[in-house]
XYZ file of N, CA and C in Angstrom:
846
model
N -3.598 -10.247 -20.162
C -2.544 -9.373 -19.652
C -2.231 -9.701 -18.196
N -3.279 -9.969 -17.398
C -3.069 -10.321 -15.993
C -2.222 -11.579 -15.877
N -2.545 -12.605 -16.668
C -1.786 -13.854 -16.634
C -0.349 -13.645 -17.084
N -0.158 -12.811 -18.105
C 1.186 -12.543 -18.618
C 2.020 -11.827 -17.568
N 1.430 -10.825 -16.912
C 2.154 -10.096 -15.872
C 2.524 -11.025 -14.717
N 1.600 -11.925 -14.358
C 1.860 -12.834 -13.240
C 3.072 -13.714 -13.515
N 3.197 -14.183 -14.750
C 4.343 -15.029 -15.088
C 5.637 -14.222 -15.092
N 5.560 -12.970 -15.501
C 6.743 -12.115 -15.548
C 7.203 -11.694 -14.149
N 6.262 -11.616 -13.202
C 6.577 -11.112 -11.876
C 6.864 -12.216 -10.872
N 7.009 -13.446 -11.336
C 7.297 -14.546 -10.423
C 8.552 -14.235 -9.606
N 8.453 -14.433 -8.300
C 9.532 -14.093 -7.388
C 9.871 -15.309 -6.532
N 11.157 -15.634 -6.425
C 11.593 -16.667 -5.488
C 11.656 -16.015 -4.112
N 10.491 -15.928 -3.464
C 10.367 -15.095 -2.277
C 11.244 -15.586 -1.137
N 11.464 -16.903 -1.033
C 12.329 -17.420 0.031
C 13.752 -16.902 -0.123
N 14.272 -16.966 -1.359
C 15.634 -16.484 -1.613
C 15.709 -14.977 -1.425
N 14.677 -14.268 -1.883
C 14.654 -12.811 -1.726
C 14.665 -12.450 -0.245
N 13.820 -13.131 0.536
C 13.759 -12.860 1.967
C 15.057 -13.177 2.672
N 15.671 -14.312 2.304
C 16.931 -14.697 2.938
C 18.013 -13.664 2.685
N 17.998 -13.077 1.490
C 18.978 -12.049 1.173
C 18.802 -10.795 2.009
N 17.602 -10.602 2.536
C 17.317 -9.431 3.365
C 17.374 -9.745 4.858
N 17.572 -11.017 5.194
C 17.603 -11.392 6.597
C 16.231 -11.561 7.215
N 15.238 -11.952 6.390
C 13.890 -12.194 6.902
C 13.399 -13.547 6.403
N 12.414 -14.096 7.103
C 11.737 -15.295 6.642
C 10.361 -14.911 6.124
N 9.890 -15.633 5.095
C 8.579 -15.385 4.513
C 7.811 -16.698 4.521
N 6.695 -16.718 5.228
C 5.930 -17.943 5.395
C 4.488 -17.745 4.940
N 4.015 -18.587 4.016
C 2.618 -18.530 3.593
C 1.718 -18.982 4.729
N 0.584 -18.320 4.866
C -0.352 -18.630 5.948
C -1.747 -18.228 5.501
N -2.698 -18.299 6.393
C -4.071 -17.898 6.118
C -4.647 -17.263 7.373
N -5.304 -16.134 7.208
C -5.972 -15.452 8.314
C -7.390 -15.147 7.880
N -8.363 -15.582 8.665
C -9.781 -15.355 8.357
C -10.142 -15.871 6.960
N -9.497 -16.958 6.563
C -9.771 -17.531 5.256
C -9.108 -16.827 4.098
N -8.271 -15.834 4.384
C -7.603 -15.050 3.343
C -6.120 -15.435 3.317
N -5.552 -15.748 2.145
C -4.127 -16.068 2.097
C -3.265 -14.857 2.429
N -2.230 -15.088 3.210
C -1.301 -14.030 3.610
C 0.122 -14.594 3.593
N 1.095 -13.691 3.671
C 2.482 -14.063 3.917
C 2.912 -13.381 5.212
N 3.494 -14.156 6.115
C 4.045 -13.594 7.351
C 5.541 -13.394 7.166
N 6.000 -12.193 7.426
C 7.409 -11.851 7.230
C 8.007 -11.466 8.578
N 9.103 -12.156 8.944
C 9.726 -11.911 10.243
C 11.241 -11.817 10.080
N 11.899 -10.988 10.900
C 13.365 -10.977 10.900
C 13.909 -12.332 11.344
N 15.004 -12.761 10.739
C 15.608 -14.041 11.113
C 16.170 -13.974 12.524
N 16.886 -12.901 12.821
C 17.515 -12.751 14.136
C 16.542 -12.102 15.111
N 16.362 -12.748 16.282
C 15.434 -12.211 17.283
C 15.814 -10.799 17.700
N 17.115 -10.531 17.743
C 17.560 -9.210 18.167
C 17.197 -8.111 17.199
N 16.856 -8.488 15.947
C 16.477 -7.492 14.945
C 14.990 -7.185 14.945
N 14.222 -7.915 15.748
C 12.763 -7.794 15.696
C 12.244 -6.804 16.724
N 11.305 -5.969 16.292
C 10.597 -5.064 17.195
C 9.380 -5.827 17.719
N 9.484 -6.327 18.930
C 8.433 -7.179 19.478
C 7.157 -6.385 19.742
N 6.017 -7.030 19.502
C 4.741 -6.441 19.868
C 4.187 -5.434 18.892
N 4.782 -5.312 17.699
C 4.267 -4.407 16.670
C 4.065 -5.194 15.385
N 3.146 -4.727 14.548
C 2.828 -5.444 13.313
C 2.540 -4.454 12.200
N 3.072 -4.757 11.011
C 2.759 -3.961 9.825
C 1.905 -4.803 8.888
N 0.714 -4.310 8.552
C -0.179 -4.997 7.618
C 0.055 -4.393 6.241
N 0.535 -5.221 5.330
C 0.961 -4.748 4.018
C -0.035 -5.146 2.933
N -0.322 -4.192 2.032
C -1.203 -4.421 0.888
C -0.421 -4.112 -0.376
N -0.300 -5.101 -1.255
C 0.549 -4.951 -2.434
C -0.080 -4.061 -3.499
N 0.773 -3.515 -4.361
C 0.317 -2.726 -5.490
C 0.083 -3.594 -6.715
N -0.138 -2.912 -7.853
C -0.398 -3.623 -9.092
C -1.691 -3.228 -9.758
N -2.057 -1.943 -9.637
C -3.250 -1.415 -10.313
C -4.524 -2.150 -9.922
N -4.532 -2.729 -8.732
C -5.691 -3.442 -8.187
C -5.987 -4.756 -8.902
N -5.190 -5.112 -9.920
C -5.453 -6.354 -10.662
C -4.200 -7.210 -10.847
N -3.003 -6.656 -10.587
C -1.752 -7.383 -10.752
C -1.061 -7.544 -9.401
N 0.006 -8.363 -9.403
C 0.944 -8.354 -8.277
C 0.626 -9.267 -7.126
N -0.285 -10.228 -7.298
C -0.621 -11.126 -6.201
C 0.359 -12.276 -6.052
N 0.029 -13.208 -5.165
C 0.896 -14.354 -4.926
C 2.159 -13.973 -4.170
N 3.211 -14.766 -4.360
C 4.463 -14.513 -3.650
C 5.034 -13.136 -3.960
N 4.844 -12.671 -5.203
C 5.392 -11.367 -5.587
C 4.824 -10.253 -4.733
N 3.621 -10.451 -4.209
C 2.978 -9.417 -3.411
C 3.635 -9.165 -2.073
N 4.526 -10.062 -1.648
C 5.180 -9.904 -0.343
C 6.550 -9.254 -0.442
N 6.969 -8.896 -1.661
C 8.333 -8.391 -1.848
C 8.594 -7.117 -1.049
N 7.723 -6.122 -1.174
C 7.969 -4.869 -0.455
C 7.795 -5.054 1.040
N 6.882 -5.943 1.449
C 6.736 -6.235 2.871
C 8.044 -6.749 3.454
N 8.766 -7.572 2.664
C 10.064 -8.072 3.125
C 11.058 -6.933 3.293
N 11.040 -5.971 2.375
C 11.914 -4.801 2.493
C 11.600 -4.004 3.764
N 10.312 -3.795 4.007
C 9.893 -2.996 5.166
C 10.283 -3.675 6.467
N 10.058 -4.986 6.547
C 10.426 -5.714 7.756
C 11.935 -5.735 7.952
N 12.676 -5.923 6.862
C 14.133 -5.946 6.964
C 14.674 -4.617 7.473
N 14.084 -3.523 7.033
C 14.581 -2.196 7.414
C 14.124 -1.775 8.806
N 12.887 -2.151 9.159
C 12.295 -1.648 10.407
C 12.388 -2.613 11.575
N 12.492 -3.913 11.280
C 12.433 -4.916 12.340
C 11.025 -5.256 12.771
N 10.041 -4.650 12.130
C 8.637 -4.904 12.490
C 8.100 -6.049 11.629
N 7.516 -7.046 12.267
C 6.919 -8.163 11.539
C 5.804 -7.654 10.622
N 5.693 -8.249 9.444
C 4.649 -7.869 8.489
C 3.720 -9.034 8.206
N 2.474 -8.691 7.916
C 1.513 -9.627 7.341
C 1.089 -9.038 6.006
N 1.464 -9.700 4.925
C 1.125 -9.238 3.579
C -0.131 -9.961 3.112
N -1.189 -9.211 2.811
C -2.485 -9.794 2.459
C -2.563 -10.025 0.953
N -2.795 -11.265 0.560
C -2.948 -11.619 -0.856
C -4.448 -11.543 -1.192
N -4.944 -10.315 -1.257
C -6.377 -10.074 -1.417
C -6.863 -10.515 -2.807
N -8.160 -10.814 -2.868
C -8.749 -11.241 -4.144
C -8.805 -10.074 -5.126
N -8.686 -10.424 -6.425
C -8.630 -9.404 -7.467
C -9.466 -9.820 -8.676
N -9.766 -8.858 -9.557
C -10.431 -9.177 -10.821
C -9.511 -10.041 -11.692
N -10.081 -10.688 -12.709
C -11.466 -10.548 -13.183
C -12.500 -11.326 -12.378
N -12.065 -12.314 -11.593
C -13.034 -13.133 -10.862
C -13.631 -12.411 -9.665
N -12.871 -11.480 -9.075
C -13.317 -10.866 -7.824
C -13.145 -9.349 -7.874
N -14.069 -8.624 -8.499
C -14.003 -7.156 -8.491
C -14.375 -6.602 -7.120
N -14.297 -5.276 -6.993
C -14.738 -4.595 -5.779
C -16.140 -5.078 -5.388
N -16.401 -5.333 -4.075
C -15.577 -4.990 -2.902
C -14.756 -6.135 -2.330
N -14.418 -7.138 -3.125
C -13.726 -8.310 -2.595
C -12.440 -7.944 -1.867
N -11.625 -7.061 -2.444
C -10.347 -6.710 -1.825
C -10.559 -6.031 -0.474
N -11.486 -5.082 -0.416
C -11.773 -4.386 0.850
C -12.320 -5.373 1.867
N -13.176 -6.282 1.428
C -13.723 -7.297 2.333
C -12.602 -8.146 2.932
N -11.627 -8.534 2.106
C -10.533 -9.369 2.591
C -9.680 -8.635 3.611
N -9.396 -7.368 3.343
C -8.587 -6.586 4.288
C -9.331 -6.439 5.615
N -10.620 -6.164 5.553
C -11.403 -6.046 6.785
C -11.399 -7.353 7.567
N -11.576 -8.470 6.877
C -11.623 -9.769 7.554
C -10.305 -10.063 8.272
N -9.186 -9.823 7.603
C -7.885 -10.062 8.226
C -7.671 -9.119 9.406
N -8.000 -7.857 9.223
C -7.804 -6.864 10.281
C -8.638 -7.208 11.514
N -9.878 -7.621 11.300
C -10.737 -8.014 12.428
C -10.101 -9.144 13.238
N -9.582 -10.143 12.541
C -8.985 -11.273 13.267
C -7.709 -10.849 13.971
N -6.914 -10.013 13.342
C -5.695 -9.546 13.995
C -6.017 -8.778 15.277
N -7.096 -8.008 15.255
C -7.461 -7.214 16.432
C -7.933 -8.075 17.597
N -8.209 -9.343 17.344
C -8.537 -10.254 18.445
C -7.301 -10.585 19.274
N -6.118 -10.308 18.704
C -4.870 -10.664 19.384
C -3.969 -9.461 19.645
N -4.193 -8.350 18.954
C -3.340 -7.177 19.085
C -4.185 -5.913 19.228
N -3.760 -4.963 20.064
C -4.429 -3.661 20.091
C -4.177 -2.921 18.780
N -5.152 -2.131 18.333
C -4.998 -1.378 17.088
C -3.794 -0.448 17.138
N -3.449 0.028 18.318
C -2.318 0.938 18.448
C -0.978 0.324 18.131
N -0.912 -1.016 18.078
C 0.346 -1.689 17.754
C 0.426 -2.065 16.278
N -0.592 -1.698 15.505
C -0.679 -2.105 14.098
C -0.539 -0.880 13.194
N 0.310 -0.980 12.197
C 0.392 0.004 11.117
C -0.049 -0.685 9.829
N -0.372 0.102 8.806
C -0.881 -0.485 7.566
C -0.438 0.355 6.380
N -0.260 -0.295 5.223
C 0.055 0.489 4.044
C 0.577 -0.342 2.902
N 0.999 0.377 1.852
C 1.526 -0.246 0.655
C 1.802 0.813 -0.384
N 2.252 0.360 -1.535
C 2.590 1.268 -2.627
C 1.560 1.190 -3.734
N 1.275 2.329 -4.361
C 0.390 2.434 -5.517
C -1.020 1.976 -5.164
N -1.533 0.931 -5.816
C -2.863 0.436 -5.459
C -2.904 -0.028 -4.013
N -1.765 -0.495 -3.492
C -1.732 -0.894 -2.090
C -2.002 0.267 -1.152
N -1.482 1.449 -1.500
C -1.783 2.638 -0.708
C -3.226 3.054 -0.841
N -3.763 2.965 -2.072
C -5.167 3.297 -2.272
C -6.081 2.359 -1.517
N -5.799 1.064 -1.591
C -6.627 0.083 -0.894
C -6.542 0.267 0.613
N -5.388 0.671 1.104
C -5.245 0.962 2.530
C -6.244 2.027 2.964
N -6.325 3.120 2.210
C -7.257 4.192 2.573
C -8.706 3.758 2.414
N -9.000 2.991 1.376
C -10.358 2.484 1.206
C -10.747 1.609 2.390
N -9.809 0.769 2.837
C -10.081 -0.089 3.989
C -10.362 0.742 5.234
N -9.611 1.845 5.412
C -9.860 2.687 6.583
C -11.220 3.364 6.508
N -11.645 3.748 5.319
C -13.010 4.275 5.187
C -14.017 3.213 5.630
N -13.772 1.956 5.252
C -14.653 0.862 5.680
C -14.588 0.676 7.200
N -13.380 0.714 7.761
C -13.240 0.545 9.209
C -14.063 1.593 9.959
N -13.996 2.840 9.485
C -14.769 3.901 10.123
C -16.261 3.596 10.042
N -16.709 3.134 8.888
C -18.137 2.889 8.671
C -18.668 1.787 9.574
N -17.837 0.789 9.870
C -18.298 -0.353 10.670
C -17.848 -0.266 12.120
N -17.169 0.808 12.494
C -16.811 1.032 13.883
C -15.560 0.321 14.368
N -14.664 -0.051 13.458
C -13.400 -0.658 13.874
C -12.385 0.423 14.232
N -11.534 0.177 15.221
C -10.509 1.172 15.557
C -9.484 1.305 14.443
N -8.929 2.494 14.319
C -7.945 2.761 13.287
C -6.576 2.194 13.676
N -5.786 1.784 12.681
C -4.387 1.464 12.971
C -3.645 2.719 13.402
N -2.428 2.533 13.883
C -1.708 3.660 14.488
C -0.994 4.540 13.485
N -0.694 4.006 12.294
C 0.075 4.772 11.308
C -0.149 4.185 9.926
N 0.064 5.031 8.905
C -0.133 4.609 7.515
C 1.127 4.850 6.699
N 1.376 3.923 5.786
C 2.390 4.110 4.749
C 1.660 4.150 3.415
N 1.735 5.286 2.733
C 1.038 5.479 1.464
C 2.078 5.835 0.404
N 2.634 4.810 -0.227
C 3.633 5.016 -1.258
C 2.958 5.330 -2.578
N 3.114 6.560 -3.064
C 2.509 7.025 -4.311
C 1.155 6.364 -4.563
N 0.172 6.633 -3.685
C -1.088 5.883 -3.720
C -1.954 6.224 -4.931
N -2.521 5.190 -5.535
C -3.526 5.396 -6.586
C -4.845 5.630 -5.868
N -5.117 6.886 -5.606
C -6.235 7.259 -4.755
C -7.454 7.723 -5.529
N -7.279 8.015 -6.822
C -8.385 8.453 -7.674
C -8.300 7.678 -8.985
N -9.224 6.751 -9.188
C -9.177 5.880 -10.367
C -9.752 6.547 -11.609
N -10.291 7.765 -11.463
C -10.737 8.510 -12.634
C -9.553 9.270 -13.230
N -9.714 9.761 -14.438
C -8.645 10.555 -15.068
C -8.870 12.019 -14.715
N -8.526 12.366 -13.463
C -8.792 13.689 -12.932
C -7.534 14.408 -12.478
N -6.653 13.721 -11.770
C -5.496 14.373 -11.156
C -4.587 15.030 -12.204
N -4.057 16.177 -11.852
C -3.284 16.998 -12.782
C -2.124 16.243 -13.430
N -1.354 15.500 -12.625
C -0.151 14.880 -13.178
C -0.448 13.656 -14.046
N -1.693 13.204 -14.099
C -2.044 12.202 -15.105
C -1.894 12.786 -16.503
N -1.999 14.105 -16.585
C -1.850 14.822 -17.857
C -0.430 15.355 -18.030
N 0.083 16.049 -17.005
C 1.378 16.712 -17.161
C 2.548 15.732 -17.190
N 2.391 14.569 -16.575
C 3.469 13.581 -16.558
C 3.235 12.451 -17.564
N 2.189 12.556 -18.377
C 1.941 11.533 -19.386
C 3.114 11.501 -20.374
N 3.668 10.315 -20.583
C 4.818 10.182 -21.467
C 6.135 10.555 -20.821
N 6.092 11.116 -19.623
C 7.295 11.457 -18.870
C 7.581 10.371 -17.833
N 6.522 9.921 -17.176
C 6.624 8.814 -16.223
C 6.946 7.539 -17.000
N 8.164 7.012 -16.816
C 8.595 5.876 -17.631
C 8.029 4.548 -17.126
N 7.356 4.565 -15.964
C 6.756 3.342 -15.427
C 5.298 3.206 -15.866
N 4.502 4.246 -15.666
C 3.079 4.182 -16.002
C 2.803 4.619 -17.440
N 3.471 5.639 -17.895
C 3.331 6.082 -19.282
C 2.097 6.888 -19.559
N 0.924 6.270 -19.395
C -0.336 6.936 -19.698
C -1.474 6.261 -18.940
N -2.511 7.044 -18.663
C -3.718 6.478 -18.040
C -4.513 5.677 -19.059
N -4.499 6.128 -20.300
C -5.284 5.489 -21.356
C -4.717 4.102 -21.660
N -5.583 3.120 -21.688
C -5.129 1.764 -21.952
C -5.217 0.904 -20.715
N -4.075 0.375 -20.275
C -4.092 -0.608 -19.178
C -4.594 -0.016 -17.878
N -4.155 1.188 -17.491
C -4.607 1.768 -16.220
C -6.111 1.973 -16.208
N -6.659 2.557 -17.269
C -8.104 2.774 -17.325
C -8.845 1.442 -17.309
N -8.355 0.467 -18.064
C -9.002 -0.839 -18.098
C -8.964 -1.500 -16.724
N -7.830 -1.379 -16.023
C -7.716 -1.948 -14.687
C -8.690 -1.291 -13.721
N -8.804 0.037 -13.816
C -9.737 0.755 -12.945
C -11.169 0.279 -13.147
N -11.579 0.149 -14.405
C -12.948 -0.275 -14.701
C -13.178 -1.728 -14.306
N -12.180 -2.576 -14.535
C -12.309 -3.988 -14.175
C -12.416 -4.150 -12.666
N -11.601 -3.387 -11.935
C -11.621 -3.460 -10.471
C -12.942 -2.950 -9.905
N -13.413 -1.820 -10.401
C -14.622 -1.200 -9.850
C -15.870 -2.009 -10.147
N -15.916 -2.696 -11.272
C -17.105 -3.462 -11.617
C -18.306 -2.554 -11.770
N -19.353 -2.815 -10.999
C -20.585 -2.029 -11.081
C -20.565 -0.800 -10.179
N -19.482 -0.580 -9.464
C -19.399 0.542 -8.531
C -18.822 1.764 -9.235
N -19.396 2.955 -9.042
C -18.839 4.162 -9.668
C -17.390 4.389 -9.261
N -16.585 4.872 -10.181
C -15.168 5.104 -9.886
C -14.959 6.153 -8.803
N -15.947 7.005 -8.571
C -15.815 8.049 -7.553
C -16.288 7.595 -6.175
N -16.720 6.359 -6.036
C -17.083 5.835 -4.716
C -15.828 5.834 -3.838
N -15.907 6.332 -2.592
C -14.714 6.409 -1.742
C -14.053 5.066 -1.449
N -14.786 3.968 -1.578
C -14.167 2.662 -1.368
C -13.431 2.175 -2.614
N -13.610 2.875 -3.735
C -12.865 2.593 -4.958
C -11.786 3.656 -5.159
N -12.179 4.921 -5.081
C -11.254 6.054 -5.168
C -11.278 6.779 -3.833
N -10.432 6.365 -2.884
C -10.564 6.837 -1.499
C -10.329 8.321 -1.298
N -9.727 9.020 -2.271
C -9.509 10.456 -2.107
C -10.824 11.196 -1.954
N -11.934 10.601 -2.396
C -13.241 11.247 -2.296
C -13.922 10.995 -0.951
N -13.250 10.316 -0.038
C -13.840 10.020 1.255
C -13.518 11.055 2.312
N -14.023 10.809 3.523
C -13.814 11.667 4.678
C -12.588 11.169 5.442
N -11.585 12.015 5.628
C -10.339 11.604 6.256
C -10.275 11.962 7.738
N -11.378 12.384 8.290
C -11.426 12.695 9.717
C -11.085 11.437 10.514
N -10.157 11.579 11.464
C -9.794 10.456 12.308
C -8.728 9.540 11.734
N -8.213 9.855 10.543
C -7.146 9.036 9.980
C -5.872 9.184 10.824
N -5.081 8.129 10.916
C -3.839 8.213 11.683
C -2.756 8.965 10.923
N -1.627 9.240 11.561
C -0.502 9.873 10.864
C -0.069 9.047 9.657
N 0.402 9.744 8.611
C 0.715 9.053 7.362
C 2.066 9.479 6.814
N 2.756 8.508 6.219
C 4.040 8.711 5.557
C 3.821 8.454 4.076
N 4.050 9.477 3.246
C 3.796 9.380 1.814
C 5.068 9.600 1.015
N 5.190 8.870 -0.099
C 6.376 8.970 -0.955
C 5.937 9.092 -2.408
N 6.621 9.952 -3.173
C 6.356 10.088 -4.600
C 7.601 10.664 -5.264
N 7.515 11.001 -6.556
C 8.635 11.580 -7.283
C 8.137 12.639 -8.246
N 9.052 13.469 -8.745
C 8.643 14.596 -9.575
C 8.233 14.186 -10.989
N 8.488 12.926 -11.394
C 8.030 12.443 -12.696
C 6.934 11.397 -12.556
N 6.349 11.311 -11.401
C 5.335 10.302 -11.075
C 3.962 10.777 -11.534
N 3.275 9.982 -12.348
C 1.915 10.341 -12.750
C 0.953 10.401 -11.567
N 1.303 9.743 -10.471
C 0.453 9.807 -9.275
C 0.978 10.803 -8.244
N 1.830 11.715 -8.672
C 2.263 12.796 -7.787
C 1.066 13.595 -7.289
N 0.134 13.906 -8.162
C -1.040 14.683 -7.738
C -1.934 13.887 -6.807
N -2.130 12.596 -7.076
C -2.897 11.764 -6.143
C -2.268 11.827 -4.754
N -0.941 11.713 -4.719
C -0.229 11.731 -3.438
C -0.400 13.078 -2.748
N -0.280 14.160 -3.502
C -0.429 15.498 -2.929
C -1.847 15.722 -2.418
N -2.838 15.272 -3.181
C -4.237 15.446 -2.759
C -4.518 14.700 -1.457
N -3.993 13.488 -1.360
C -4.188 12.698 -0.144
C -3.478 13.350 1.034
N -2.237 13.772 0.831
C -1.495 14.400 1.921
C -2.231 15.614 2.461
N -2.762 16.415 1.561
C -3.475 17.610 1.997
C -4.770 17.263 2.720
N -5.481 16.259 2.233
C -6.736 15.860 2.890
C -6.481 15.369 4.310
N -5.436 14.552 4.482
C -5.129 14.039 5.815
C -4.689 15.178 6.730
N -3.884 16.091 6.191
C -3.405 17.223 6.985
C -4.565 18.124 7.403
N -5.449 18.446 6.469
C -6.592 19.307 6.780
C -7.516 18.643 7.800
N -7.591 17.310 7.762
C -8.437 16.589 8.711
C -7.828 16.531 10.106
N -6.570 16.975 10.242
C -5.988 17.116 11.569
C -4.915 16.129 11.951
N -4.475 15.284 11.020
C -3.434 14.309 11.345
C -2.086 14.745 10.779
N -1.032 14.193 11.356
C 0.319 14.501 10.901
C 0.610 13.801 9.579
N 1.361 14.480 8.725
C 1.723 13.937 7.417
C 3.207 14.172 7.181
N 3.886 13.131 6.727
C 5.262 13.270 6.273
C 5.278 12.928 4.788
N 5.630 13.911 3.953
C 5.584 13.747 2.500
C 6.990 13.831 1.927
N 7.426 12.733 1.280
C 8.748 12.665 0.673
C 8.580 12.713 -0.843
N 9.256 13.669 -1.517
C 9.195 13.795 -2.972
C 10.612 13.711 -3.512
N 10.889 12.661 -4.283
C 12.223 12.464 -4.840
C 12.340 13.105 -6.213
N 13.441 13.787 -6.446
C 13.714 14.434 -7.723
C 13.907 13.389 -8.825
N 13.167 13.553 -9.915
C 13.393 12.764 -11.115
C 12.825 11.360 -11.119
N 12.148 10.945 -10.052
C 11.641 9.574 -9.999
C 10.284 9.445 -10.672
N 10.145 8.397 -11.470
C 8.847 8.005 -11.992
C 8.112 7.190 -10.924
N 6.969 6.664 -11.301
C 6.090 6.011 -10.335
C 6.769 4.858 -9.590
N 6.882 4.998 -8.276
C 7.300 3.929 -7.359
C 8.695 3.391 -7.628
N 9.536 4.132 -8.341
C 10.876 3.610 -8.633
C 11.710 3.430 -7.370
N 11.426 4.171 -6.315
C 12.138 3.988 -5.058
C 11.975 2.561 -4.529
N 10.896 1.886 -4.948
C 10.590 0.555 -4.408
C 11.295 -0.568 -5.138
N 11.741 -0.327 -6.364
C 12.311 -1.451 -7.101
C 13.642 -1.163 -7.787
N 14.179 0.047 -7.651
C 15.537 0.295 -8.134
C 16.478 -0.003 -6.973
N 16.935 -1.256 -6.903
C 17.702 -1.727 -5.753
C 19.008 -0.981 -5.560
N 19.401 -0.840 -4.299
C 20.660 -0.198 -3.916
C 20.731 1.270 -4.315
N 19.602 1.877 -4.614
C 19.603 3.299 -4.948
C 19.500 4.125 -3.664
N 20.013 5.354 -3.675
C 19.845 6.226 -2.503
C 18.371 6.440 -2.170
N 17.528 6.519 -3.210
C 16.100 6.756 -2.975
C 15.457 5.581 -2.248
N 15.827 4.358 -2.630
C 15.290 3.194 -1.923
C 15.711 3.226 -0.461
N 16.977 3.444 -0.225
C 17.479 3.456 1.145
C 16.807 4.564 1.961
N 16.735 5.760 1.381
C 16.161 6.883 2.119
C 14.668 6.696 2.360
N 13.950 6.150 1.370
C 12.509 5.961 1.525
C 12.201 5.009 2.667
N 12.911 3.886 2.725
C 12.581 2.875 3.730
C 13.228 3.154 5.081
N 14.358 3.844 5.085
C 14.898 4.291 6.366
C 13.956 5.310 7.004
N 13.449 6.233 6.174
C 12.498 7.211 6.691
C 11.220 6.562 7.166
N 10.729 5.578 6.405
C 9.520 4.861 6.812
C 9.751 4.136 8.134
N 10.905 3.510 8.286
C 11.207 2.792 9.524
C 11.181 3.732 10.723
N 11.809 4.879 10.582
C 11.803 5.853 11.676
C 10.381 6.302 11.993
N 9.589 6.522 10.933
C 8.206 6.955 11.118
C 7.397 5.895 11.868
N 7.520 4.646 11.450
C 6.763 3.574 12.094
C 7.174 3.408 13.555
N 8.459 3.428 13.819
C 8.924 3.259 15.189
C 8.493 4.416 16.087
N 8.267 5.563 15.474
C 7.809 6.729 16.235
C 6.336 6.606 16.591
N 5.530 6.034 15.685
C 4.082 6.089 15.858
C 3.428 4.778 16.300
N 4.086 3.654 16.093
C 3.467 2.376 16.418
C 3.821 1.984 17.834
N 2.801 1.764 18.652
C 3.021 1.319 20.022
C 3.463 -0.146 19.991
N 3.948 -0.623 21.105
C 4.373 -2.019 21.197
C 3.644 -2.665 22.366
N 2.972 -3.779 22.077
C 2.232 -4.468 23.131
C 3.207 -5.158 24.065
N 2.736 -5.438 25.277
C 3.583 -6.123 26.250
C 3.893 -7.539 25.755
N 5.128 -8.007 26.001
C 5.499 -9.354 25.552
C 4.692 -10.426 26.280
C-alpha cells in the first residue's frame, strides 16, 4: 500500500513551485534529506525567518518530493522560507526514526538561526510529529520554536477521540480508523506503546509550548484530536488560534485548490506566523 500510494502521489514539484512563485531545491541537513523552498522574487521574501515543515501521510505515506507540496503553499503565501524534512518512515524505519530526524535537523538549524526566528508545523501526521518533536526538544533541553502550525493534527494514534466514532463514514477523506489508519499507527509505533507522548503527543506535557495555529473541519475525523490539542496548549498557558471550517472533511483545506477554505486557512496562517516569528538581523 505504501508503494502504491507513493506512485499515485508523485508530484512534479518544480512545476508546482513555479506556479506558486517559489523555488524548491533538494538538499541535506544533518544527513537528513530536505527540500528548501524560497520565494522567487527577493521582494516577496521575509528575510531572517524560517518555517520547518513536516509532511502528513499517517506517518507512513507522503515522503519524497510530494512531501514539500504544502511547504510550497506556505512559503508562497507567507514569504517565509521553508525547510521541508523528508523524515524516515516505516516499514524500514519505525519510531523513533522520524523524531530523531527532526531533532537532528533542528539542532543544525539552531547553529545558524535563533529559535525565535523558527516556526514549525504541518498537517495531519505532520502536526502530530511536530508536537512529538517538541516533547523531545523539552526533554533534551533544546529551545522551543516561536510558533506552531498544527493542521488537523493526528495527535492520538489510539481509537479514543470522539470524532473517530461520530465522523466515521462522514469524513470522505479518512472514512474510518479501522483498516489503513490503525495499521499505519501500529507500523509507525513499532515496539512503542501508542500512548507514549512521542507517538501520540496529546498525552504529553504542553507546558512551555509556543503559540499555535490549528485548522480542522466539522466533518473531520480528527476534529476531536485538534480540539484536545488546542485545549491542552491553552490550559498550559499559550495562545491558540483555532479555525474550524463548516462541512470540511480531513485536511481538505490543504488540497482543494482555489477554494475559499484554502485561501482563508493559509492567509490566516501567514498572518499568524508574521505576528509570532521574529526575524534575525540580515
